[in-house]
């Protein structure tokens, strides 16, 4: 049984000016442990798809089973619980709470899971350590760089040990080196067994996935497996590369 | 999340916009302070009125002589002395449910003691007066019937007179003079305080009725039995109205007034006046409380307004919370707790201010300050409820947000 089973999934937005078919009867499966990139031009329905499999939105047609659970049967509280237990989100805009420190941000999903404070604190610090930000635990988002903020967001997505990590343009606001660090982190997590789905329109990012699904106009255009590029290796190479001037000479 | 944590996080949200929060609370602060101060002032005023009424004595009527028509001109009360001490005796004897009827003559005179002098009110009356007023001595004794009958030159003095005339000395058995007549102090009255008109009721000297007539006013006892007023006490409140009717009939008969002539006296029902005053004070306190309640309402609307602004500003935060697993009721609770915390802090500050204001006003106005624990508890409860009530709509707006739309909002 696949982790994600999507059958004829549709999402139609009804507007005053007519309706927009953002997703048109899409069927696919994603196995547990995969690392998938979802690509496509702007407006092709990537985010719509992501929101549906992230249980943030409800489809207008079709069926979706997450980890064997028929999502459309769940109440909004049921969806909230599912998001809390099985899903982790990483957004392009990080979406950290500005008033509290990194640790408290990471604790947030556990707050809604009803964990007590001591356990929350421990696990949050462990998750921050996992993304290499142990020393920044008590910094506020404002005091962190973009890449660091995104790593806090990843720690937050990880902290409830989700089955599925969903990232919509996670590197969209970052420079290429920082993006590579984030991708390395995703690959590490994937090696540990977390299923990762990354939405991107950057081919360089998609190179690091095992599977690339391309969308166009709400349909799947192509669905390919590939040998992923190793982000960690690329980072090491970058660190040891001779300065550009020497290469030219 | 425990309630305590929720409150702490609400406090941090409130603190993040300290000035705005403070301005919002101001409405509640003023409202609660106004309610507490106004209720305290209102009940203080009422308490004072009832206190004064008690100090006067219950179930009293006062008959004043006067209201004589002379050649078509109506003269006011007290314009002529038509009442006598015999009228008083007749009222006591013949009208049902009368427990005391005291003839009273009041004048002002200078009391002199060893170089000190003090201008005060002289009340010439008999023992019924003290029964009617439910007033006794603190030291010494009241008049003996024999002293009254013979018009002996003895006096019972009020506390203020005792203090001003005799200072630290014990006034009992001391001699002092009124209009050169030497009086002996036989008693000092218990303190009574201010009257309903703000008069010092302890600034008085009581003398036997005839003594007052002959020695102070200088009338001839044999010819003149007139008195200014008769104070009548009835057995119960219900007995007052029929008693006044009987008294009026009796006095008309005794004064031989023909059918077509007006009364030559006026009967005032003090209990009725007192009840009117109490009712007025009660109305006043309700009015004040209502005004204060309106300002509390305005404060509540202020909270609602700022919570709506806050929900709009924090839409993305709400979206994020929903995405990581907050249920609608978690978001609802968060904003409700925030609104309630805001209102409760405002309430607490308002209580402090209100109590302060009530105490200050009570001191200035010389009122009993009536700040009950109940008022304070109600104020806390009401401000908390305002938070819940006016916070509910914004909180529900927040809870009903669609997670995706909320996340997408700038
Ligand atoms: N809330 C909405 N109401 C109406 N139409 C919408 C809504 N959200 C998305 N759409 C429409 O659905 C289509 C797919 O949008 P979606 O956001 O999924 O695209 P995308 O592939 O994520 O694009 P991008 O790369 O620009 O993020 C678009 O045509 C968009 O205009
Ligand atoms: Mg998108």
GROMACS .gro file of N, CA and C in nm, chain A residues 184-246:
model
  189
  184UNK      N    1   2.023   1.923   0.107
  184UNK     CA    2   2.102   1.819   0.174
  184UNK      C    3   2.028   1.768   0.296
  185UNK      N    4   1.966   1.862   0.367
  185UNK     CA    5   1.889   1.827   0.486
  185UNK      C    6   1.771   1.736   0.449
  186UNK      N    7   1.700   1.775   0.342
  186UNK     CA    8   1.588   1.691   0.297
  186UNK      C    9   1.636   1.551   0.260
  187UNK      N   10   1.751   1.544   0.190
  187UNK     CA   11   1.803   1.413   0.149
  187UNK      C   12   1.840   1.329   0.270
  188UNK      N   13   1.902   1.394   0.371
  188UNK     CA   14   1.936   1.321   0.493
  188UNK      C   15   1.810   1.263   0.557
  189UNK      N   16   1.707   1.347   0.568
  189UNK     CA   17   1.582   1.303   0.630
  189UNK      C   18   1.521   1.189   0.551
  190UNK      N   19   1.528   1.202   0.418
  190UNK     CA   20   1.474   1.098   0.332
  190UNK      C   21   1.547   0.966   0.353
  191UNK      N   22   1.681   0.974   0.371
  191UNK     CA   23   1.757   0.853   0.399
  191UNK      C   24   1.713   0.788   0.529
  192UNK      N   25   1.666   0.873   0.621
  192UNK     CA   26   1.619   0.818   0.750
  192UNK      C   27   1.478   0.764   0.739
  193UNK      N   28   1.417   0.773   0.621
  193UNK     CA   29   1.286   0.711   0.602
  193UNK      C   30   1.170   0.805   0.588
  194UNK      N   31   1.191   0.937   0.598
  194UNK     CA   32   1.081   1.032   0.583
  194UNK      C   33   1.050   1.050   0.434
  195UNK      N   34   0.923   1.042   0.401
  195UNK     CA   35   0.881   1.068   0.263
  195UNK      C   36   0.877   1.218   0.242
  196UNK      N   37   0.940   1.265   0.133
  196UNK     CA   38   0.947   1.409   0.111
  196UNK      C   39   0.889   1.443  -0.025
  197UNK      N   40   0.801   1.545  -0.029
  197UNK     CA   41   0.751   1.596  -0.156
  197UNK      C   42   0.786   1.745  -0.163
  198UNK      N   43   0.862   1.781  -0.267
  198UNK     CA   44   0.904   1.920  -0.282
  198UNK      C   45   0.841   1.978  -0.407
  199UNK      N   46   0.770   2.091  -0.392
  199UNK     CA   47   0.718   2.162  -0.508
  199UNK      C   48   0.821   2.266  -0.549
  200UNK      N   49   0.855   2.268  -0.676
  200UNK     CA   50   0.954   2.366  -0.721
  200UNK      C   51   0.936   2.390  -0.869
  201UNK      N   52   0.978   2.508  -0.918
  201UNK     CA   53   0.987   2.518  -1.063
  201UNK      C   54   1.132   2.536  -1.105
  202UNK      N   55   1.220   2.505  -1.009
  202UNK     CA   56   1.363   2.516  -1.033
  202UNK      C   57   1.417   2.376  -1.066
  203UNK      N   58   1.463   2.356  -1.190
  203UNK     CA   59   1.513   2.225  -1.234
  203UNK      C   60   1.633   2.181  -1.150
  204UNK      N   61   1.712   2.276  -1.106
  204UNK     CA   62   1.831   2.246  -1.025
  204UNK      C   63   1.789   2.178  -0.895
  205UNK      N   64   1.678   2.225  -0.838
  205UNK     CA   65   1.626   2.165  -0.715
  205UNK      C   66   1.574   2.025  -0.745
  206UNK      N   67   1.499   2.015  -0.855
  206UNK     CA   68   1.435   1.888  -0.890
  206UNK      C   69   1.539   1.778  -0.915
  207UNK      N   70   1.661   1.814  -0.955
  207UNK     CA   71   1.768   1.717  -0.981
  207UNK      C   72   1.798   1.629  -0.859
  208UNK      N   73   1.766   1.683  -0.740
  208UNK     CA   74   1.800   1.611  -0.618
  208UNK      C   75   1.692   1.511  -0.575
  209UNK      N   76   1.584   1.503  -0.653
  209UNK     CA   77   1.477   1.410  -0.619
  209UNK      C   78   1.498   1.276  -0.687
  210UNK      N   79   1.430   1.172  -0.633
  210UNK     CA   80   1.435   1.041  -0.698
  210UNK      C   81   1.330   1.031  -0.809
  211UNK      N   82   1.224   1.113  -0.792
  211UNK     CA   83   1.113   1.104  -0.886
  211UNK      C   84   1.068   1.245  -0.916
  212UNK      N   85   1.043   1.276  -1.043
  212UNK     CA   86   0.999   1.410  -1.081
  212UNK      C   87   0.863   1.399  -1.151
  213UNK      N   88   0.763   1.470  -1.095
  213UNK     CA   89   0.629   1.471  -1.155
  213UNK      C   90   0.606   1.611  -1.211
  214UNK      N   91   0.577   1.620  -1.342
  214UNK     CA   92   0.555   1.751  -1.403
  214UNK      C   93   0.406   1.774  -1.426
  215UNK      N   94   0.359   1.892  -1.386
  215UNK     CA   95   0.220   1.930  -1.405
  215UNK      C   96   0.210   2.032  -1.516
  216UNK      N   97   0.096   2.030  -1.588
  216UNK     CA   98   0.063   2.141  -1.677
  216UNK      C   99  -0.088   2.150  -1.683
  217UNK      N  100  -0.139   2.270  -1.663
  217UNK     CA  101  -0.284   2.295  -1.669
  217UNK      C  102  -0.366   2.194  -1.589
  218UNK      N  103  -0.316   2.160  -1.472
  218UNK     CA  104  -0.394   2.072  -1.385
  218UNK      C  105  -0.383   1.925  -1.418
  219UNK      N  106  -0.302   1.891  -1.517
  219UNK     CA  107  -0.281   1.751  -1.553
  219UNK      C  108  -0.137   1.712  -1.525
  220UNK      N  109  -0.115   1.578  -1.513
  220UNK     CA  110   0.023   1.532  -1.504
  220UNK      C  111   0.078   1.518  -1.646
  221UNK      N  112   0.188   1.589  -1.670
  221UNK     CA  113   0.247   1.587  -1.803
  221UNK      C  114   0.345   1.471  -1.816
  222UNK      N  115   0.425   1.452  -1.709
  222UNK     CA  116   0.521   1.341  -1.711
  222UNK      C  117   0.550   1.299  -1.568
  223UNK      N  118   0.601   1.178  -1.554
  223UNK     CA  119   0.629   1.123  -1.421
  223UNK      C  120   0.749   1.033  -1.437
  224UNK      N  121   0.870   1.081  -1.394
  224UNK     CA  122   0.992   1.004  -1.422
  224UNK      C  123   1.070   0.977  -1.295
  225UNK      N  124   1.138   0.862  -1.295
  225UNK     CA  125   1.234   0.832  -1.189
  225UNK      C  126   1.371   0.875  -1.238
  226UNK      N  127   1.460   0.908  -1.146
  226UNK     CA  128   1.594   0.949  -1.186
  226UNK      C  129   1.692   0.918  -1.075
  227UNK      N  130   1.818   0.922  -1.108
  227UNK     CA  131   1.923   0.907  -1.006
  227UNK      C  132   1.944   1.045  -0.945
  228UNK      N  133   1.916   1.063  -0.813
  228UNK     CA  134   1.924   1.198  -0.757
  228UNK      C  135   2.069   1.249  -0.746
  229UNK      N  136   2.084   1.377  -0.768
  229UNK     CA  137   2.213   1.441  -0.742
  229UNK      C  138   2.233   1.447  -0.591
  230UNK      N  139   2.359   1.437  -0.547
  230UNK     CA  140   2.388   1.436  -0.404
  230UNK      C  141   2.420   1.578  -0.357
  231UNK      N  142   2.330   1.638  -0.281
  231UNK     CA  143   2.347   1.777  -0.237
  231UNK      C  144   2.465   1.792  -0.143
  232UNK      N  145   2.481   1.694  -0.053
  232UNK     CA  146   2.591   1.700   0.044
  232UNK      C  147   2.726   1.701  -0.031
  233UNK      N  148   2.737   1.615  -0.135
  233UNK     CA  149   2.861   1.608  -0.213
  233UNK      C  150   2.886   1.740  -0.286
  234UNK      N  151   2.778   1.798  -0.341
  234UNK     CA  152   2.792   1.925  -0.411
  234UNK      C  153   2.842   2.033  -0.318
  235UNK      N  154   2.792   2.030  -0.193
  235UNK     CA  155   2.835   2.129  -0.093
  235UNK      C  156   2.983   2.114  -0.064
  236UNK      N  157   3.026   1.989  -0.045
  236UNK     CA  158   3.167   1.964  -0.016
  236UNK      C  159   3.254   2.012  -0.132
  237UNK      N  160   3.210   1.981  -0.254
  237UNK     CA  161   3.285   2.024  -0.373
  237UNK      C  162   3.297   2.175  -0.376
  238UNK      N  163   3.186   2.242  -0.343
  238UNK     CA  164   3.183   2.389  -0.343
  238UNK      C  165   3.285   2.444  -0.244
  239UNK      N  166   3.290   2.378  -0.125
  239UNK     CA  167   3.382   2.425  -0.021
  239UNK      C  168   3.528   2.407  -0.061
  240UNK      N  169   3.558   2.302  -0.141
  240UNK     CA  170   3.697   2.276  -0.178
  240UNK      C  171   3.735   2.324  -0.316
  241UNK      N  172   3.638   2.384  -0.386
  241UNK     CA  173   3.667   2.432  -0.521
  241UNK      C  174   3.770   2.544  -0.517
  242UNK      N  175   3.863   2.548  -0.610
  242UNK     CA  176   3.959   2.658  -0.614
  242UNK      C  177   3.886   2.786  -0.651
  243UNK      N  178   3.940   2.903  -0.608
  243UNK     CA  179   3.876   3.030  -0.643
  243UNK      C  180   3.861   3.043  -0.793
  244UNK      N  181   3.754   3.112  -0.835
  244UNK     CA  182   3.719   3.125  -0.977
  244UNK      C  183   3.835   3.177  -1.062
  245UNK      N  184   3.914   3.272  -1.006
  245UNK     CA  185   4.025   3.335  -1.080
  245UNK      C  186   4.128   3.230  -1.123
  246UNK      N  187   4.160   3.137  -1.030
  246UNK     CA  188   4.260   3.034  -1.060
  246UNK      C  189   4.214   2.941  -1.173
   0.00000   0.00000   0.00000
